[in-house]
Short mmCIF file of C-alpha atoms in Angstrom, two decimals:
data_model
loop_
_atom_site.label_atom_id
_atom_site.label_comp_id
_atom_site.label_asym_id
_atom_site.label_seq_id
_atom_site.Cartn_x
_atom_site.Cartn_y
_atom_site.Cartn_z
CA MET A 1303 0.00 -0.39 -0.58
CA ARG A 1304 1.49 3.56 -1.13
CA GLU A 1305 1.29 5.68 2.02
CA LEU A 1306 0.78 8.98 2.43
CA ASP A 1307 3.97 11.13 3.49
CA LEU A 1308 2.62 13.64 5.72
CA TYR A 1309 2.54 13.58 9.46
CA ILE A 1310 1.36 15.97 12.34
CA VAL A 1311 2.70 16.40 15.61
CA LYS A 1312 0.67 15.43 18.92
CA ASP A 1313 1.39 14.96 22.60
CA GLY A 1314 5.39 14.97 21.06
CA LYS A 1315 4.86 12.10 18.95
CA LYS A 1316 4.94 11.90 14.94
CA LEU A 1317 1.94 10.71 13.28
CA ARG A 1318 1.11 10.16 9.85
CA CYS A 1319 -1.70 10.61 8.32
CA GLY A 1320 -4.38 8.92 6.37
CA TYR A 1321 -6.74 9.40 3.54
CA THR A 1322 -10.74 9.65 4.79
CA THR A 1323 -13.41 7.17 3.21
CA GLY A 1324 -14.61 10.01 0.39
CA SER A 1325 -10.64 10.49 -0.54
CA CYS A 1326 -11.21 6.46 -1.10
CA ALA A 1327 -14.31 6.21 -3.43
CA THR A 1328 -12.81 9.00 -5.34
CA ALA A 1329 -9.69 7.37 -6.16
CA ALA A 1330 -12.05 4.05 -7.25
CA SER A 1331 -14.42 6.31 -9.17
CA LYS A 1332 -11.96 8.12 -10.98
CA ALA A 1333 -10.04 4.31 -11.42
CA ALA A 1334 -13.60 2.77 -12.99
CA VAL A 1335 -14.21 5.29 -15.42
CA LEU A 1336 -10.51 5.14 -16.79
CA LEU A 1337 -10.62 1.36 -16.58
CA LEU A 1338 -14.47 1.76 -18.40
CA GLU A 1339 -12.77 4.43 -20.85
CA GLY A 1340 -9.71 2.02 -21.73
CA ARG A 1341 -7.45 4.86 -19.91
CA LEU A 1342 -6.47 3.48 -17.22
CA ASP A 1343 -2.44 2.70 -17.34
CA THR A 1344 -1.07 2.84 -13.71
CA ASP A 1345 -1.63 1.05 -10.43
CA PHE A 1346 -2.68 4.04 -8.99
CA ILE A 1347 -5.04 6.98 -9.07
CA SER A 1348 -3.87 10.43 -8.09
CA ILE A 1349 -6.87 12.62 -6.48
CA ASP A 1350 -7.05 16.32 -5.30
CA THR A 1351 -8.32 17.27 -2.06
CA PRO A 1352 -10.45 20.14 -0.54
CA LYS A 1353 -7.16 20.54 1.77
CA GLY A 1354 -4.99 21.75 -1.32
CA ILE A 1355 -3.03 17.86 -1.00
CA GLU A 1356 -2.64 15.66 -3.89
CA LEU A 1357 -3.30 12.02 -3.15
CA LYS A 1358 -1.83 9.08 -4.74
CA ILE A 1359 -3.74 6.01 -3.84
CA ASP A 1360 -3.08 2.57 -5.44
CA ILE A 1361 -5.46 0.46 -7.01
CA GLU A 1362 -6.15 -2.98 -5.10
CA TRP A 1363 -8.11 -4.01 -8.55
CA THR A 1364 -10.31 -3.68 -11.11
CA GLU A 1365 -12.91 -5.52 -13.39
CA LYS A 1366 -14.74 -4.34 -16.48
CA THR A 1367 -17.60 -6.38 -17.79
CA GLY A 1368 -19.81 -4.69 -20.88
CA ASN A 1369 -20.76 -1.37 -20.08
CA HIS A 1370 -19.27 -1.35 -16.15
CA ALA A 1371 -16.42 -1.27 -15.05
CA ILE A 1372 -15.48 -1.78 -10.96
CA ALA A 1373 -12.22 -0.50 -9.47
CA ALA A 1374 -11.45 -0.92 -5.60
CA VAL A 1375 -8.75 0.64 -3.26
CA LYS A 1376 -7.79 -0.10 0.48
CA LYS A 1377 -8.90 3.22 3.53
CA ASP A 1378 -5.05 3.99 4.96
CA ALA A 1379 -6.32 6.15 7.88
CA GLY A 1380 -2.41 6.67 8.74
CA ASP A 1381 -2.03 6.44 12.96
CA ASP A 1382 -5.46 7.49 13.37
CA PRO A 1383 -7.12 4.57 15.60
CA ASP A 1384 -9.94 4.29 12.26
CA ILE A 1385 -12.22 1.23 12.76
CA THR A 1386 -12.40 2.23 8.49
CA ASP A 1387 -8.64 1.63 8.07
CA GLY A 1388 -7.83 -1.73 5.71
CA LEU A 1389 -11.72 -1.83 4.57
CA GLU A 1390 -12.17 -1.93 0.65
CA ILE A 1391 -13.83 0.48 -1.14
CA ILE A 1392 -15.53 -0.15 -4.64
CA ALA A 1393 -16.80 1.76 -6.68
CA LYS A 1394 -19.04 0.40 -9.90
CA ALA A 1395 -19.25 2.43 -13.28
CA LYS A 1396 -21.79 2.35 -15.73
CA ARG A 1397 -22.09 5.52 -19.03
CA ARG A 1398 -25.02 7.21 -19.11
CA ILE A 1399 -26.69 8.51 -22.12
CA ASP A 1400 -26.60 12.31 -20.84
CA ASN A 1401 -23.63 13.97 -18.84
CA ASN A 1402 -24.90 13.80 -15.50
CA ILE A 1403 -22.85 12.47 -13.12
CA ASN A 1404 -25.16 10.46 -10.51
CA ILE A 1405 -23.43 8.92 -7.16
CA ASP A 1406 -25.05 6.43 -4.76
CA GLY A 1407 -24.32 4.25 -2.30
CA GLY A 1408 -24.71 0.12 -2.41
CA GLU A 1409 -24.15 -2.89 -0.18
CA GLY A 1410 -22.24 -1.39 3.43
CA VAL A 1411 -22.63 2.16 2.70
CA GLY A 1412 -25.35 3.44 5.12
CA ARG A 1413 -28.64 4.29 4.41
CA ILE A 1414 -30.09 7.90 5.59
CA THR A 1415 -33.11 7.46 7.96
CA ILE A 1416 -33.59 10.98 9.14
CA ASP A 1417 -33.49 14.71 7.27
CA GLY A 1418 -30.83 16.64 7.93
CA PHE A 1419 -26.83 17.52 7.77
CA TRP A 1420 -26.43 14.20 5.64
CA GLY A 1421 -29.19 14.61 3.28
CA LYS A 1422 -32.91 13.29 3.13
CA SER A 1423 -34.15 10.12 4.54
CA GLY A 1424 -33.53 7.80 1.99
CA ASP A 1425 -30.41 8.68 0.46
CA ALA A 1426 -26.65 7.04 0.35
CA ALA A 1427 -24.94 8.64 3.54
CA ILE A 1428 -22.66 10.09 1.03
CA ASN A 1429 -21.88 13.72 2.64
CA PRO A 1430 -21.57 16.47 0.27
CA ALA A 1431 -17.62 17.26 -0.09
CA PRO A 1432 -16.89 13.49 -1.12
CA ARG A 1433 -19.73 14.18 -3.82
CA LYS A 1434 -18.22 16.94 -4.79
CA MET A 1435 -14.61 15.14 -5.06
CA ILE A 1436 -15.80 12.51 -7.16
CA GLU A 1437 -18.32 14.54 -9.48
CA SER A 1438 -14.73 16.54 -10.00
CA GLU A 1439 -12.53 14.04 -10.74
CA ILE A 1440 -14.75 12.45 -13.25
CA LYS A 1441 -15.20 15.22 -15.05
CA SER A 1442 -11.39 16.30 -15.18
CA ILE A 1443 -11.11 13.19 -17.16
CA SER A 1444 -14.46 12.42 -19.27
CA ASN A 1445 -16.89 15.09 -20.77
CA SER A 1446 -19.38 11.32 -20.26
CA GLY A 1447 -22.03 11.15 -18.02
CA TYR A 1448 -22.02 8.12 -15.24
CA ASP A 1449 -23.85 6.35 -12.28
CA ILE A 1450 -21.50 5.73 -9.74
CA GLU A 1451 -22.37 3.24 -7.04
CA ILE A 1452 -19.93 3.52 -3.88
CA ILE A 1453 -19.99 -0.63 -2.27
CA VAL A 1454 -17.87 -1.51 0.87
CA PRO A 1455 -18.39 -4.91 0.91
CA LYS A 1456 -17.50 -4.99 5.43
CA GLY A 1457 -19.56 -2.11 5.72
CA ARG A 1458 -22.46 -3.07 7.10
CA GLU A 1459 -20.33 -5.09 9.86
CA ILE A 1460 -18.60 -2.08 10.72
CA GLY A 1461 -21.25 0.45 10.65
CA LYS A 1462 -22.62 -1.42 13.71
CA LYS A 1463 -19.28 -0.18 15.93
CA THR A 1464 -19.92 3.47 14.86
CA PHE A 1465 -21.65 6.55 15.68
CA ASN A 1466 -24.04 5.89 13.10
CA GLN A 1467 -27.24 4.44 14.39
CA ASN A 1468 -27.50 7.37 17.08
CA ILE A 1469 -27.38 9.63 14.20
CA GLY A 1470 -30.27 7.74 12.12
CA ILE A 1471 -27.86 6.04 9.57
CA LEU A 1472 -28.51 2.34 9.11
CA ASP A 1473 -26.98 -0.88 7.57
CA GLY A 1474 -23.44 0.80 6.76
CA ILE A 1475 -20.30 3.14 7.41
CA SER A 1476 -20.66 7.03 5.94
CA ILE A 1477 -18.36 8.22 3.38
CA ILE A 1478 -17.05 10.95 4.96
CA GLY A 1479 -14.35 13.51 4.99
CA THR A 1480 -14.45 17.63 4.42
CA THR A 1481 -10.90 17.95 3.57
CA GLY A 1482 -9.97 14.32 2.56
CA ILE A 1483 -7.54 13.73 4.50
CA VAL A 1484 -7.71 12.15 8.50
CA GLU A 1485 -5.40 13.54 10.91
CA PRO A 1486 -4.36 10.98 13.74
CA MET A 1487 -6.77 11.51 16.98
CA SER A 1488 -9.15 14.14 14.91
CA GLU A 1489 -11.23 15.49 18.50
CA ASP A 1490 -13.10 17.50 15.53
CA ALA A 1491 -14.39 15.06 13.63
CA PHE A 1492 -16.13 13.32 17.18
CA LYS A 1493 -17.44 16.50 18.52
CA LYS A 1494 -19.41 16.60 14.59
CA CYS A 1495 -20.82 13.37 15.23
CA ILE A 1496 -21.74 14.61 18.59
CA PHE A 1497 -23.35 17.60 17.30
CA MET A 1498 -25.00 15.97 14.58
CA GLU A 1499 -26.82 14.13 16.79
CA ILE A 1500 -27.73 16.81 19.07
CA ASP A 1501 -29.09 18.23 16.02
CA ASN A 1502 -31.43 15.02 15.31
CA ILE A 1503 -33.25 15.16 18.54
CA VAL A 1504 -33.87 18.85 17.66
CA SER A 1505 -35.40 17.82 14.36
CA ASP A 1506 -37.24 15.37 16.60
CA LYS A 1507 -38.88 18.42 18.98
CA ARG A 1508 -37.50 17.63 21.99
CA ASN A 1509 -37.16 20.29 24.56
CA SER A 1510 -34.56 18.24 27.22
CA ILE A 1511 -32.11 16.28 26.28
CA VAL A 1512 -29.62 13.29 28.54
CA LEU A 1513 -25.91 14.11 28.25
CA TYR A 1514 -23.87 11.15 29.16
CA PRO A 1515 -20.33 10.81 28.80
CA GLY A 1516 -20.09 6.85 28.87
CA ASN A 1517 -21.12 3.58 27.97
CA TYR A 1518 -22.92 2.98 30.84
CA GLY A 1519 -24.13 6.69 31.57
CA GLU A 1520 -25.66 6.13 28.73
CA LYS A 1521 -27.21 2.33 29.80
CA LEU A 1522 -28.04 4.49 33.03
CA GLY A 1523 -29.87 6.56 30.94
CA ASN A 1524 -31.89 4.72 29.08
CA GLU A 1525 -33.27 3.11 32.19
CA LEU A 1526 -34.34 6.59 34.04
CA PHE A 1527 -35.47 8.35 31.61
CA PRO A 1528 -36.50 5.75 28.74
CA ASP A 1529 -38.65 8.56 26.86
CA LEU A 1530 -35.85 10.89 26.36
CA LYS A 1531 -32.87 10.80 24.13
CA GLY A 1532 -29.57 11.24 24.99
CA VAL A 1533 -25.89 11.72 23.49
CA GLN A 1534 -22.69 10.30 24.13
CA ILE A 1535 -20.48 13.19 24.66
CA ALA A 1536 -17.20 11.53 25.71
CA ASN A 1537 -15.31 14.15 27.30
CA PHE A 1538 -16.52 17.00 25.57
CA VAL A 1539 -18.74 18.33 28.12
CA GLY A 1540 -18.34 21.95 27.91
CA GLU A 1541 -18.91 22.51 23.90
CA SER A 1542 -21.72 19.79 24.58
CA VAL A 1543 -23.58 21.91 26.78
CA LEU A 1544 -22.99 25.46 24.65
CA TYR A 1545 -24.14 23.33 21.31
CA CYS A 1546 -27.64 22.29 23.43
CA GLN A 1547 -27.69 26.06 24.51
CA MET A 1548 -27.43 27.04 20.66
CA LYS A 1549 -29.91 24.90 19.30
CA GLY A 1550 -32.40 25.82 21.98
CA ILE A 1551 -32.90 23.35 23.85
CA ASP A 1552 -34.52 23.40 27.27
CA LYS A 1553 -33.35 21.30 29.94
CA ILE A 1554 -30.03 19.26 30.12
CA ILE A 1555 -29.80 16.19 32.17
CA LEU A 1556 -25.73 15.48 32.71
CA LEU A 1557 -25.57 12.16 33.75
CA GLY A 1558 -22.27 11.01 34.39
CA HIS A 1559 -19.58 8.65 36.75
CA ILE A 1560 -17.91 10.91 40.04
CA GLY A 1561 -14.57 10.84 38.02
CA LYS A 1562 -15.36 12.72 35.55
CA PHE A 1563 -18.27 14.97 37.50
CA SER A 1564 -15.78 15.42 39.77
CA LYS A 1565 -13.77 17.65 37.58
CA LEU A 1566 -16.87 19.38 36.36
CA SER A 1567 -17.77 20.00 40.18
CA LEU A 1568 -14.52 22.36 40.14
CA GLY A 1569 -14.80 23.84 36.62
CA ALA A 1570 -13.42 20.79 34.40
CA PHE A 1571 -15.04 20.65 31.14
CA ASN A 1572 -13.15 18.74 29.01
CA THR A 1573 -12.94 16.03 31.75
CA HIS A 1574 -9.78 14.10 29.94
CA SER A 1575 -7.18 12.70 32.36
CA LYS A 1576 -4.55 14.43 30.11
CA ILE A 1577 -6.18 17.37 30.35
CA CYS A 1578 -7.18 17.33 33.97
CA ASP A 1579 -7.16 15.11 36.51
CA MET A 1580 -8.54 16.62 39.43
CA ARG A 1581 -10.61 14.27 41.14
CA ILE A 1582 -9.20 13.80 44.77
CA GLU A 1583 -8.32 17.28 44.47
CA ALA A 1584 -12.12 17.75 43.48
CA PHE A 1585 -13.01 16.63 47.06
CA ILE A 1586 -10.54 17.48 48.93
CA TYR A 1587 -11.50 21.08 48.04
CA TYR A 1588 -15.65 20.33 49.07
CA LEU A 1589 -14.69 18.74 51.94
CA GLY A 1590 -12.66 21.93 52.88
CA LEU A 1591 -15.56 23.51 52.00
CA ARG A 1592 -16.84 21.56 55.63
CA GLY A 1593 -13.57 22.18 57.44
CA ASP A 1594 -13.08 18.03 57.53
CA PHE A 1595 -9.68 18.31 57.69
CA LYS A 1596 -9.85 14.98 58.83
CA ALA A 1597 -11.59 13.34 56.29
CA ILE A 1598 -9.59 15.22 53.92
CA ASN A 1599 -6.40 13.12 55.60
CA ASP A 1600 -8.02 10.24 55.06
CA ILE A 1601 -8.59 10.61 51.30
CA LYS A 1602 -4.84 11.83 50.47
CA LYS A 1603 -3.88 8.37 50.08
CA PHE A 1604 -6.38 7.28 47.57
CA ARG A 1605 -6.20 6.99 43.69
CA THR A 1606 -9.62 6.83 42.52
CA SER A 1607 -12.75 8.17 43.25
CA GLU A 1608 -14.41 5.10 43.71
CA GLU A 1609 -12.61 4.77 46.58
CA VAL A 1610 -13.13 7.67 47.70
CA ILE A 1611 -16.52 6.98 47.69
CA LYS A 1612 -16.13 4.12 49.35
CA TYR A 1613 -14.28 5.79 52.23
CA LEU A 1614 -17.68 8.67 52.47
CA LYS A 1615 -19.82 5.55 52.14
CA SER A 1616 -18.37 4.18 55.19
CA GLU A 1617 -18.29 7.67 57.14
CA ASP A 1618 -21.40 8.36 56.84
CA LYS A 1619 -20.34 11.59 54.92
CA MET A 1620 -21.80 10.23 51.60
CA ASP A 1621 -23.83 14.40 51.64
CA LEU A 1622 -20.48 15.85 49.99
CA ILE A 1623 -21.66 14.25 47.04
CA GLU A 1624 -24.57 16.49 47.20
CA ASP A 1625 -22.50 19.79 47.31
CA MET A 1626 -20.41 18.08 44.11
CA ARG A 1627 -23.67 18.26 42.18
CA ASP A 1628 -24.56 21.52 43.27
CA GLY A 1629 -21.15 22.08 42.22
CA CYS A 1630 -21.55 21.01 38.74
CA ILE A 1631 -24.99 23.10 38.19
CA LYS A 1632 -23.17 26.23 39.31
CA ARG A 1633 -20.39 25.49 37.18
CA VAL A 1634 -21.84 24.88 34.24
CA LYS A 1635 -24.40 27.58 34.86
CA THR A 1636 -21.82 30.26 34.85
CA TYR A 1637 -20.16 28.21 31.40
CA MET A 1638 -23.36 29.08 29.90
CA LYS A 1639 -24.21 32.84 31.09
CA ASP A 1640 -27.89 31.80 32.09
CA GLU A 1641 -28.37 31.06 35.13
CA ASP A 1642 -32.11 30.61 34.79
CA TYR A 1643 -30.98 27.70 32.49
CA ASP A 1644 -32.95 24.42 33.76
CA ILE A 1645 -29.17 21.69 34.58
CA GLU A 1646 -29.98 18.42 36.47
CA VAL A 1647 -26.80 16.60 37.23
CA ILE A 1648 -26.89 12.93 38.73
CA ILE A 1649 -23.74 11.25 39.41
CA TYR A 1650 -22.98 7.65 39.55
CA SER A 1651 -20.40 5.21 40.89
CA MET A 1652 -19.96 1.63 39.26
CA GLU A 1653 -20.30 0.33 42.35
CA TYR A 1654 -22.80 2.15 44.31
CA GLY A 1655 -25.52 2.91 41.27
CA VAL A 1656 -26.93 6.36 41.31
CA ILE A 1657 -25.41 8.51 44.24
CA SER A 1658 -26.77 11.84 43.90
#
């Protein structure tokens, strides 16, 4: 496989960039058209990307039968832990009698079930940037019109492991990529998924939402609020609540583990441990407000929030969690610059369940 010679430095490490499913679909489409016109004379395809970087993507295999041609490429995500890395992405090209370019998804490409950012219900989940890339590359080499079908043989299986079902895309992966390039560990892509999920809840005319950082919180949220829709937000508490506010949602229920919400109670709006790790310090702060210096000395030796909860439970001091919950609410309202915003915070422990 021809690797992209493009790197970024993150956390002191040199990481190789890759290319998106959109770039793969574009390269495969261009190769299929060239094959159909009898002009495919290399084992790779060059395409331009919206980021202004030219890609050379290897062709895995081709096939020409009658009035259509097929070409396949393999997704290379570089050093990004992308679940679609290594997937085979295929394009089938068939000449039209006009000069239009019609792009659709076949097996393994998800279908949109909710009108919104991706397109209309029933459309293939091929976002605008890849559609534009495919059309542009084909027009650069041919004046003919083509029906292009994008196929991902393992897409249905992989799609179940993505956020797609949460944003109304079923039966496959999405063909995405606004820049054509995958930058390792892209937080922007993750946040975009969160925002799209919130958009779908807004489009469903719901005024309350549950936000939870993790998988267990999602399960608990479904049990506690079966009539409400929720979104898993990972560590992006700040951006998520602000986006909900911007979209006109009236009430936010934040449901999370004490480890993350202890940080939130001190005003940490990105709760990733690499950015802030002040769980024990949060307990010390709230115990200090109470003047409970014995408890402060007792918990200084602990390393996890679950250990502190076990201690508070044994010492009949669990009402401290109510102080931390109130601290979370106060910090979020201040962050949103709206003291009247309806915020509810629910905190759980893995051992004891809901504790506030």
